Short mmCIF file of N, CA, C and O in Angstrom, two decimals:
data_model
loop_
_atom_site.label_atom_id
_atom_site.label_comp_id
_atom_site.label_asym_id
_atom_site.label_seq_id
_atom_site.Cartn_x
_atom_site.Cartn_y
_atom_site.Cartn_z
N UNK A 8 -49.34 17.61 44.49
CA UNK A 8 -48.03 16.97 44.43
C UNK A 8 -47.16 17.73 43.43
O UNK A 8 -47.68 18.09 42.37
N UNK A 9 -45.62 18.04 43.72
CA UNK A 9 -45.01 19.21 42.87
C UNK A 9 -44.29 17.93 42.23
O UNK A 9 -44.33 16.81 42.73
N UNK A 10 -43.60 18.27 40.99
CA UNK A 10 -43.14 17.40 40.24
C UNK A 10 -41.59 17.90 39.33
O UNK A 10 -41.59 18.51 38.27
N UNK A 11 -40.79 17.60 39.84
CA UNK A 11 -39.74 18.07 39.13
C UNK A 11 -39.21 17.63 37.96
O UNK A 11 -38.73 16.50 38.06
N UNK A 12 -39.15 18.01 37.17
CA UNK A 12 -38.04 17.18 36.08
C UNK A 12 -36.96 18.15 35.44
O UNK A 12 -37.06 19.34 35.12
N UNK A 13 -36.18 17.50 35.37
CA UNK A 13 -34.60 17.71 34.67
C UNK A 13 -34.60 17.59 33.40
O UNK A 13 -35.37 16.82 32.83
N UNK A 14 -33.63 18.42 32.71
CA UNK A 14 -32.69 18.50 31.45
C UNK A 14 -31.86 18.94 31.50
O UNK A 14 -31.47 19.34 32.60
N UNK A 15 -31.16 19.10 30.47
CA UNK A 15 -30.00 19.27 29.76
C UNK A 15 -28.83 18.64 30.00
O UNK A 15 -27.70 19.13 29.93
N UNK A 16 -29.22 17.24 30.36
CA UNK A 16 -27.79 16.11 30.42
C UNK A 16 -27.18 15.95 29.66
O UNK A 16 -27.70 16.82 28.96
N UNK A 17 -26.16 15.45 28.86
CA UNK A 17 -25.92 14.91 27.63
C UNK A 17 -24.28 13.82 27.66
O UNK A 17 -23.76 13.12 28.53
N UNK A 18 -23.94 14.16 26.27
CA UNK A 18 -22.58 13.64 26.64
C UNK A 18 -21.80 14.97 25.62
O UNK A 18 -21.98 15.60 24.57
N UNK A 19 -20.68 14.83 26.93
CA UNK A 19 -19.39 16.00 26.87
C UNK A 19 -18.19 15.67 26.80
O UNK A 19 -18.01 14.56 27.29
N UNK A 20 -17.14 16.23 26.35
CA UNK A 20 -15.83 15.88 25.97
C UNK A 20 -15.51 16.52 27.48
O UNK A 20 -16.04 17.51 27.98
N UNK A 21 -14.48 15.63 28.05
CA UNK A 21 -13.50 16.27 29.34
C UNK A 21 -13.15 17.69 28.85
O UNK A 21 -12.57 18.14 27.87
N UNK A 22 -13.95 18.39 30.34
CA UNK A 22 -13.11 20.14 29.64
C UNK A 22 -14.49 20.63 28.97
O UNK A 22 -14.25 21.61 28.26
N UNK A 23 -15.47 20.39 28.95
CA UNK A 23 -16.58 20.46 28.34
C UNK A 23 -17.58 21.00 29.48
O UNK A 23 -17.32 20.68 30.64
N UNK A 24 -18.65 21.76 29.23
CA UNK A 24 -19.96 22.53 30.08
C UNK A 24 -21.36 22.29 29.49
O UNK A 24 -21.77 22.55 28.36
N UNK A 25 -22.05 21.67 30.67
CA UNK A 25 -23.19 21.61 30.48
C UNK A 25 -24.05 22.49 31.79
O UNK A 25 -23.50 22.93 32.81
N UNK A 26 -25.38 22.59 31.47
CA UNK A 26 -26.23 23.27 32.14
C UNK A 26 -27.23 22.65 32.64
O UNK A 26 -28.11 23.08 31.90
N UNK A 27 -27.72 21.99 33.32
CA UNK A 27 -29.08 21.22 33.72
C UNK A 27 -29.79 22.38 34.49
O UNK A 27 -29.43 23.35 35.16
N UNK A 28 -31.21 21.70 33.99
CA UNK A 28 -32.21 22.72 34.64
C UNK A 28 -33.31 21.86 35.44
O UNK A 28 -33.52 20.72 35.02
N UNK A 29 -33.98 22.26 36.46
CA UNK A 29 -34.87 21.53 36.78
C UNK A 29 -36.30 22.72 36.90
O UNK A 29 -36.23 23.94 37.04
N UNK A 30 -37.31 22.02 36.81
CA UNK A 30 -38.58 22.71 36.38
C UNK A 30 -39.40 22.14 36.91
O UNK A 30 -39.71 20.97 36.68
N UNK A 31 -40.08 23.09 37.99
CA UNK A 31 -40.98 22.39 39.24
C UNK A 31 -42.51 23.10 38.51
O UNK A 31 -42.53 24.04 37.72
N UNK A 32 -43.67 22.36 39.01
CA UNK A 32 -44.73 21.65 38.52
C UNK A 32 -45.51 23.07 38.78
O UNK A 32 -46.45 23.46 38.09
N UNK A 33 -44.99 23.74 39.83
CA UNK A 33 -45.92 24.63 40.96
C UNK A 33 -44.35 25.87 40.94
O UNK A 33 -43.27 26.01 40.38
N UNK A 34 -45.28 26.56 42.07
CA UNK A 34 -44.19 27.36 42.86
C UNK A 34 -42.89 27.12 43.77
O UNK A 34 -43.26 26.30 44.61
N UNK A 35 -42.27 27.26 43.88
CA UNK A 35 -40.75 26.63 44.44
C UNK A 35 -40.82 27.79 45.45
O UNK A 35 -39.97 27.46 46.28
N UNK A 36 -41.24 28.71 45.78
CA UNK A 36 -40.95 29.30 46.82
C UNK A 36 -40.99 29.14 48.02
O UNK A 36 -40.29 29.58 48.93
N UNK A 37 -42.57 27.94 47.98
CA UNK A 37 -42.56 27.38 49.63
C UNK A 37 -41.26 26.31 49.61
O UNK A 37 -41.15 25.59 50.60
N UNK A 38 -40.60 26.21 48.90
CA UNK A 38 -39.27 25.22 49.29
C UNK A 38 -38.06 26.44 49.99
O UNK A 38 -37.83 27.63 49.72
N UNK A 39 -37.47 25.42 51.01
CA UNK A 39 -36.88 26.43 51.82
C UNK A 39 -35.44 25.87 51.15
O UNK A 39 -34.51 26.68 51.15
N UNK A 40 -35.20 24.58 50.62
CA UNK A 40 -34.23 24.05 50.22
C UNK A 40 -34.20 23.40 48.52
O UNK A 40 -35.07 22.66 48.05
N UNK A 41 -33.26 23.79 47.95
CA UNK A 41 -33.24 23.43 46.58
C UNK A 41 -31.93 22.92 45.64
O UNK A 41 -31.23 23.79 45.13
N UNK A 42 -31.57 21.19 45.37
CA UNK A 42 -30.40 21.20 45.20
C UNK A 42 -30.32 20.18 43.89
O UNK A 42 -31.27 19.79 43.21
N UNK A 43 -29.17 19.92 43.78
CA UNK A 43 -28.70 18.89 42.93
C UNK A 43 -28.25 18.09 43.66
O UNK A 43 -27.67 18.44 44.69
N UNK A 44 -28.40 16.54 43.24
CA UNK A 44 -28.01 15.35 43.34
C UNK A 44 -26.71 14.29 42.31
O UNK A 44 -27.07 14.30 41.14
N UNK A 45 -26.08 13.90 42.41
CA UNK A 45 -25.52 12.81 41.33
C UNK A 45 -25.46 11.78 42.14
O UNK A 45 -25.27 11.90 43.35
N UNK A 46 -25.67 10.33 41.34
CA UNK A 46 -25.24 9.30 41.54
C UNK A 46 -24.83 8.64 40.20
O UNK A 46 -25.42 8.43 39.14
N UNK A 47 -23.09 8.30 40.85
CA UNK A 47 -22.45 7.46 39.35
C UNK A 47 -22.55 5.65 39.83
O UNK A 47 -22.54 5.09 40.92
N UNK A 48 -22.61 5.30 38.84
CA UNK A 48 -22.62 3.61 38.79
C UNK A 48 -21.58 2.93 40.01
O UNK A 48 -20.36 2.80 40.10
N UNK A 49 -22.64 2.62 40.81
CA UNK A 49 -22.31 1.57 42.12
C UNK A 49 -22.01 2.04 43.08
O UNK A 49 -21.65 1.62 44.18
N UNK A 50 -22.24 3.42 42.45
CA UNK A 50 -21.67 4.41 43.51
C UNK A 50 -22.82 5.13 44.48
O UNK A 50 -23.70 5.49 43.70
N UNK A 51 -23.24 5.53 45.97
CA UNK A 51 -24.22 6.03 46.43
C UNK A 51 -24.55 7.72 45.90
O UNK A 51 -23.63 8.48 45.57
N UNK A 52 -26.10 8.14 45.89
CA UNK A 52 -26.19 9.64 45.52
C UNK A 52 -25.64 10.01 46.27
O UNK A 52 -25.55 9.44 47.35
N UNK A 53 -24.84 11.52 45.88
CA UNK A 53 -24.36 12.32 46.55
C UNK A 53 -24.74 13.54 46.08
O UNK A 53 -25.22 13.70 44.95
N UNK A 54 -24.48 14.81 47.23
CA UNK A 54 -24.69 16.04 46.96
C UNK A 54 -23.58 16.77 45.74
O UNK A 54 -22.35 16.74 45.72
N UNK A 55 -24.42 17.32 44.93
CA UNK A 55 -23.36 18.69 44.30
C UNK A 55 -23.57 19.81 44.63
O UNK A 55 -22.53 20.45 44.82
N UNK A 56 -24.90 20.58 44.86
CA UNK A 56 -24.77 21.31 44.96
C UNK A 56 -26.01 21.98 45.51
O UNK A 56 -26.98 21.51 44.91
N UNK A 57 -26.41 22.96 46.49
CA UNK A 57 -27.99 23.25 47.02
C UNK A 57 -27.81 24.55 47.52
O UNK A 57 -26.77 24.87 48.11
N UNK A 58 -28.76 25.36 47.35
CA UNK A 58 -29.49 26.62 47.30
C UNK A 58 -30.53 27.09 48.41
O UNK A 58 -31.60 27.47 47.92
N UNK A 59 -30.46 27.15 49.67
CA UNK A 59 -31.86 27.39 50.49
C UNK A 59 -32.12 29.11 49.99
O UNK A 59 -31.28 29.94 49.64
N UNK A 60 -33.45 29.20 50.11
CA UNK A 60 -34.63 30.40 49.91
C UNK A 60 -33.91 31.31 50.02
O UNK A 60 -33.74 32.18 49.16
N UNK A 61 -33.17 31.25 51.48
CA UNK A 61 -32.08 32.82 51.77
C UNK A 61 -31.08 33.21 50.97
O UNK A 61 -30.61 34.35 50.94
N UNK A 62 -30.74 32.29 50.33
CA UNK A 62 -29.74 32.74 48.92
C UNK A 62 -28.48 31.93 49.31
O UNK A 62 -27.53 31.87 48.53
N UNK A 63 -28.47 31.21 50.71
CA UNK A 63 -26.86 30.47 51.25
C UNK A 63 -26.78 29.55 50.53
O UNK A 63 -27.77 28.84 50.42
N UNK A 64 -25.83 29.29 49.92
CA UNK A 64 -25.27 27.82 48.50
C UNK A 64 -24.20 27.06 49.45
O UNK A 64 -23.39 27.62 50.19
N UNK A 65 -24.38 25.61 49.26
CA UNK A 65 -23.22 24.87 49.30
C UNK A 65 -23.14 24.10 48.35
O UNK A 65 -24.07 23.59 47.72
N UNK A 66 -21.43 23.89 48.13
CA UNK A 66 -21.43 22.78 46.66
C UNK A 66 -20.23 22.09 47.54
O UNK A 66 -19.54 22.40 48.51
N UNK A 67 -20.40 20.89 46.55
CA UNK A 67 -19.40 19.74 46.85
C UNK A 67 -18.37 20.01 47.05
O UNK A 67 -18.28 21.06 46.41
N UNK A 68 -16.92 19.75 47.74
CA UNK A 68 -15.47 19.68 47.55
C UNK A 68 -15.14 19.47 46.31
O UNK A 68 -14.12 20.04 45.92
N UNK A 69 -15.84 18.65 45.39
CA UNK A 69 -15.08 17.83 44.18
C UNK A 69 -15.56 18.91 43.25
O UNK A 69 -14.82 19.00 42.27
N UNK A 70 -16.68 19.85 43.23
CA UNK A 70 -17.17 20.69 42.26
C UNK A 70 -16.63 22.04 42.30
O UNK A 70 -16.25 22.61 41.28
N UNK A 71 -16.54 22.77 43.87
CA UNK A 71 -16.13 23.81 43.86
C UNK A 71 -15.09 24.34 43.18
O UNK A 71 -13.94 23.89 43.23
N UNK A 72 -15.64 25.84 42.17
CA UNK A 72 -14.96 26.56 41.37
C UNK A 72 -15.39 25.80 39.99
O UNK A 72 -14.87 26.07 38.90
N UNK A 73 -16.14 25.09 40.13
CA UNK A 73 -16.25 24.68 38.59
C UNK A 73 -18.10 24.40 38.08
O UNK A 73 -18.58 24.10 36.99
N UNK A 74 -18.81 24.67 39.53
CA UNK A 74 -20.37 24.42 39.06
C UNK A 74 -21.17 25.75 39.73
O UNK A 74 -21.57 25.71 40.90
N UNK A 75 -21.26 26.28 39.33
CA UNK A 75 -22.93 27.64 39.89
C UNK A 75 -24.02 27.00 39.59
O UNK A 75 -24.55 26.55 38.58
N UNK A 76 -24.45 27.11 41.62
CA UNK A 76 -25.84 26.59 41.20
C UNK A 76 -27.24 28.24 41.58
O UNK A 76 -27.22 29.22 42.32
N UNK A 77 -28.26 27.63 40.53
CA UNK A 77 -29.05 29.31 40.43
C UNK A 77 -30.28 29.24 40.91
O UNK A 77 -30.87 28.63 40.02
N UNK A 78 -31.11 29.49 41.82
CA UNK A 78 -32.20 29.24 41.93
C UNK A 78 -33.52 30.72 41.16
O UNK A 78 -33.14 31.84 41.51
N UNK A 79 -34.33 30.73 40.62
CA UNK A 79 -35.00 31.35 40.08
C UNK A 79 -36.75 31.12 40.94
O UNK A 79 -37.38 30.21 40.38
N UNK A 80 -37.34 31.63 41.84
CA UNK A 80 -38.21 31.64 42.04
C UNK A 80 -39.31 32.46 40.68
O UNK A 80 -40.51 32.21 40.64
N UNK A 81 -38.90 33.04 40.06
CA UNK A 81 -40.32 33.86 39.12
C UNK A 81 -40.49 32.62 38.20
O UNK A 81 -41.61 32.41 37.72
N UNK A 82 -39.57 31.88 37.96
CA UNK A 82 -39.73 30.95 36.66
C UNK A 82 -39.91 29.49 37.14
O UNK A 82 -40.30 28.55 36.45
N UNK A 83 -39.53 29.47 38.54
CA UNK A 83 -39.34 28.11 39.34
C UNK A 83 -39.02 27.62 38.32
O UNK A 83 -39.69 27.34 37.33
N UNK A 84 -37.37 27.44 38.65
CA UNK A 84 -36.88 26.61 38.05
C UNK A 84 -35.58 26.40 39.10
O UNK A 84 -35.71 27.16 40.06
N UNK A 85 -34.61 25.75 39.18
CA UNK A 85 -33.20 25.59 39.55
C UNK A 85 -32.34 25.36 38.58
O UNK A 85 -32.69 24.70 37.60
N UNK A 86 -30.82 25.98 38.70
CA UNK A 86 -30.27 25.59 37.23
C UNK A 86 -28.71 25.03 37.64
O UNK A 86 -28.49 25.73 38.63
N UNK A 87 -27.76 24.35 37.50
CA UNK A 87 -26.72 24.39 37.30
C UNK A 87 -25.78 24.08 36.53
O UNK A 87 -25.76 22.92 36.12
N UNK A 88 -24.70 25.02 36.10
CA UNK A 88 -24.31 25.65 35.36
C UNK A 88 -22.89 24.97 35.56
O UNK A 88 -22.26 25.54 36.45
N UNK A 89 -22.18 23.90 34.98
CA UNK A 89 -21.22 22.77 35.19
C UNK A 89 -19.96 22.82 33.84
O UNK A 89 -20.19 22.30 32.75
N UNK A 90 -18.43 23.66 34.19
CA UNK A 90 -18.04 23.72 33.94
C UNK A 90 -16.71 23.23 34.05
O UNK A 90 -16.23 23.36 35.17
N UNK A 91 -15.73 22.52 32.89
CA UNK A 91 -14.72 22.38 33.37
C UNK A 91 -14.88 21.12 33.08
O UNK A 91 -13.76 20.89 32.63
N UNK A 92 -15.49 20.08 33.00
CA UNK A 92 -16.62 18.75 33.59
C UNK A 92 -15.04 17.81 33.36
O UNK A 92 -14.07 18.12 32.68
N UNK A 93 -15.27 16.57 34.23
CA UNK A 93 -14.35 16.00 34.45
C UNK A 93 -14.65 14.07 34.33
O UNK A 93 -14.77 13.90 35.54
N UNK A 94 -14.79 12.95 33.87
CA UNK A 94 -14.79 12.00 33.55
C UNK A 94 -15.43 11.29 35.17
O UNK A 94 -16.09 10.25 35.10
N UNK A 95 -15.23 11.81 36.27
CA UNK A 95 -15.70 11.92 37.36
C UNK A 95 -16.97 12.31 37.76
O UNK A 95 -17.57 11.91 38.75
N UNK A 96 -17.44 13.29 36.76
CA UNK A 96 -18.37 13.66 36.90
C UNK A 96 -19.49 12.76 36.49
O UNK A 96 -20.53 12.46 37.08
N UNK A 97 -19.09 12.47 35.47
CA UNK A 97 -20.17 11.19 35.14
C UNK A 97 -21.45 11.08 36.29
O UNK A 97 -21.37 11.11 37.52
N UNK A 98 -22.74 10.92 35.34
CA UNK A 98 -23.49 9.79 36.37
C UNK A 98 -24.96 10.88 36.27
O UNK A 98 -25.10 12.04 35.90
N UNK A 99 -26.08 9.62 36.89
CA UNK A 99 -27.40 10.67 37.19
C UNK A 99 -27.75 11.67 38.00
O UNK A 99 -27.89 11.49 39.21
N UNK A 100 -27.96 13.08 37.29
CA UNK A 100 -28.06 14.08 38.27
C UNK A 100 -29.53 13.93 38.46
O UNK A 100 -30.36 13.40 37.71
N UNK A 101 -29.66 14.41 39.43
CA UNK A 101 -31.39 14.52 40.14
C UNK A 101 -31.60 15.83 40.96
O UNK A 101 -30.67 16.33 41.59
N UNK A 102 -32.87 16.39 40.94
CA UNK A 102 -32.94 17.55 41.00
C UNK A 102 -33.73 17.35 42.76
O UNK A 102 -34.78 16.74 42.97
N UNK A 103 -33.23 17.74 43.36
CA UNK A 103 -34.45 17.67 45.03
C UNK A 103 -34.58 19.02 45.68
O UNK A 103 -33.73 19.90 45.56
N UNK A 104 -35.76 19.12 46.42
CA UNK A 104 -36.61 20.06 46.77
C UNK A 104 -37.34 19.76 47.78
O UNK A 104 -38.27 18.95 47.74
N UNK A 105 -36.75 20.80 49.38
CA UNK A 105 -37.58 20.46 50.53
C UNK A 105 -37.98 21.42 51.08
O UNK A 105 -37.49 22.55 51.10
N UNK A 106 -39.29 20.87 51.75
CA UNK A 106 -40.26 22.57 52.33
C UNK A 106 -40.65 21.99 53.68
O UNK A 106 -39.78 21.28 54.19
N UNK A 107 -41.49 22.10 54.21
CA UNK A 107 -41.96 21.87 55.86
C UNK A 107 -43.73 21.96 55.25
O UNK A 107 -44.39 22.98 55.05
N UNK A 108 -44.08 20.76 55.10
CA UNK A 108 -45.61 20.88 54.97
C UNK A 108 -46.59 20.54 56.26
O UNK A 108 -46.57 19.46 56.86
N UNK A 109 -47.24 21.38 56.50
CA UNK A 109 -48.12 20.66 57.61
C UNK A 109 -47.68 20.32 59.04
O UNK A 109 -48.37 19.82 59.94
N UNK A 110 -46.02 20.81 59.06
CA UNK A 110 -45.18 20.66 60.26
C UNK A 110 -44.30 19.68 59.89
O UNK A 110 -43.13 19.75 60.28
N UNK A 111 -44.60 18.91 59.31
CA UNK A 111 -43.36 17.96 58.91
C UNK A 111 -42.91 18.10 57.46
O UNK A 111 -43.71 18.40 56.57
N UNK A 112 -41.01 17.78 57.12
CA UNK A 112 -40.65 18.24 56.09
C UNK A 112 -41.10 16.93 55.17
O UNK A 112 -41.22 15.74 55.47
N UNK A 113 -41.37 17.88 53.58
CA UNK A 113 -41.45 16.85 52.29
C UNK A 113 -40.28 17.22 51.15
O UNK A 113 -40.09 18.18 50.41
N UNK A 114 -39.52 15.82 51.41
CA UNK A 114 -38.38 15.99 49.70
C UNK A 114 -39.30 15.57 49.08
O UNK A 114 -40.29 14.93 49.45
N UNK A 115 -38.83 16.11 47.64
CA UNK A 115 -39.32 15.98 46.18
C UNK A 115 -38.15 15.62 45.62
O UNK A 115 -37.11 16.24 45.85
N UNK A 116 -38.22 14.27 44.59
CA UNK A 116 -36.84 14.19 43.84
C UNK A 116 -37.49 14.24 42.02
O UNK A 116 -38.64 13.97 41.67
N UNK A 117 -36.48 14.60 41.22
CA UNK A 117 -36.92 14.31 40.01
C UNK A 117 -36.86 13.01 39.57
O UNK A 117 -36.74 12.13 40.42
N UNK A 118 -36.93 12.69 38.24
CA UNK A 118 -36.01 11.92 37.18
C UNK A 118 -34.68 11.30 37.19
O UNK A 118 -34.34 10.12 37.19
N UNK A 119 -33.96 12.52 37.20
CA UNK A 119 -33.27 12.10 36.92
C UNK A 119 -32.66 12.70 35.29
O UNK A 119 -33.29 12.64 34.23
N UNK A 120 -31.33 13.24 35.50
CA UNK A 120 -31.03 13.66 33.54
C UNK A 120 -29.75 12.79 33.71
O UNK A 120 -29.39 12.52 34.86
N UNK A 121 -29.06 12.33 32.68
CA UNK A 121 -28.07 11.42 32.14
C UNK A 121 -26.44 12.08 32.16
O UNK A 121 -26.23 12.62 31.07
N UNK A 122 -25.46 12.17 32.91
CA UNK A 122 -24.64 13.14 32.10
C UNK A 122 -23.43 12.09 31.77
O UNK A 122 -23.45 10.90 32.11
N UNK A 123 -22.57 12.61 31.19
CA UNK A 123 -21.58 11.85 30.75
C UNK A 123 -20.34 12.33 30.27
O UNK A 123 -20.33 12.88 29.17
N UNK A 124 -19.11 12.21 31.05
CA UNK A 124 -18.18 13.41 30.40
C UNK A 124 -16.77 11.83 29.56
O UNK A 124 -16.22 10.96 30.25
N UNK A 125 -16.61 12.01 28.00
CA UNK A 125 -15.93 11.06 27.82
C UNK A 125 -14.11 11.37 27.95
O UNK A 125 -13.81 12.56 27.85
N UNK A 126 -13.34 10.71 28.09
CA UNK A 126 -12.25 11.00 28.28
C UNK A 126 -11.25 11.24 26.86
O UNK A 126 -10.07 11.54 26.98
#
């Protein structure tokens, strides 16, 4: 069982950059897909931002131009790199990770890291 967990949440002044990283248990290479998650209060998770194996990225409407997301297979890790940050941004990021095991696909979600941008 691979196990992800997150850091580098914190709290940020609007206009402020943080970096979250996520750090898988194992190898990340059999993942064909690798992304970030947020969910803010009452609000459903949504995508920010994801990475498949081939190197193709998509990020959110609300992020684009302001988040790079990095995937690192030697270190398995995923990173993104959140600049600009906006009071919107707020909320729990979560790190997810999907591969095709056995013929059928398995997500992996983390934790969960905290972020918080104050106004």
């Amino acid at each position: 069982q691979v196990q992800l967990v997150e850091s580098g949440g914190g709290l940020v002044q609007t206009g402020g950059s943080l970096r979250l990283s996520c750090a898988a248990s194992g190898s990340i290479s059999s993942f064909y897909l690798m992304g970030w998650y947020r969910q803010a209060p009452g609000k459903q998770r949504e995508l920010v931002a994801e990475v498949f194996s081939g190197g193709t990225i998509t990020y959110a409407d609300s992020v684009k131009g302001r988040c790079t997301i990095s995937r690192d297979n030697d270190k398995n890790t995923v990173s993104l790199q959140m600049n600009s940050l906006k009071p919107e941004d707020t909320g729990v990021y979560y790190c997810q990770a999907r591969r095709i095991a056995f013929g059928s696909p398995s997500i992996y979600w983390g934790q969960g890291t905290q972020v918080t941008v104050s106004s």
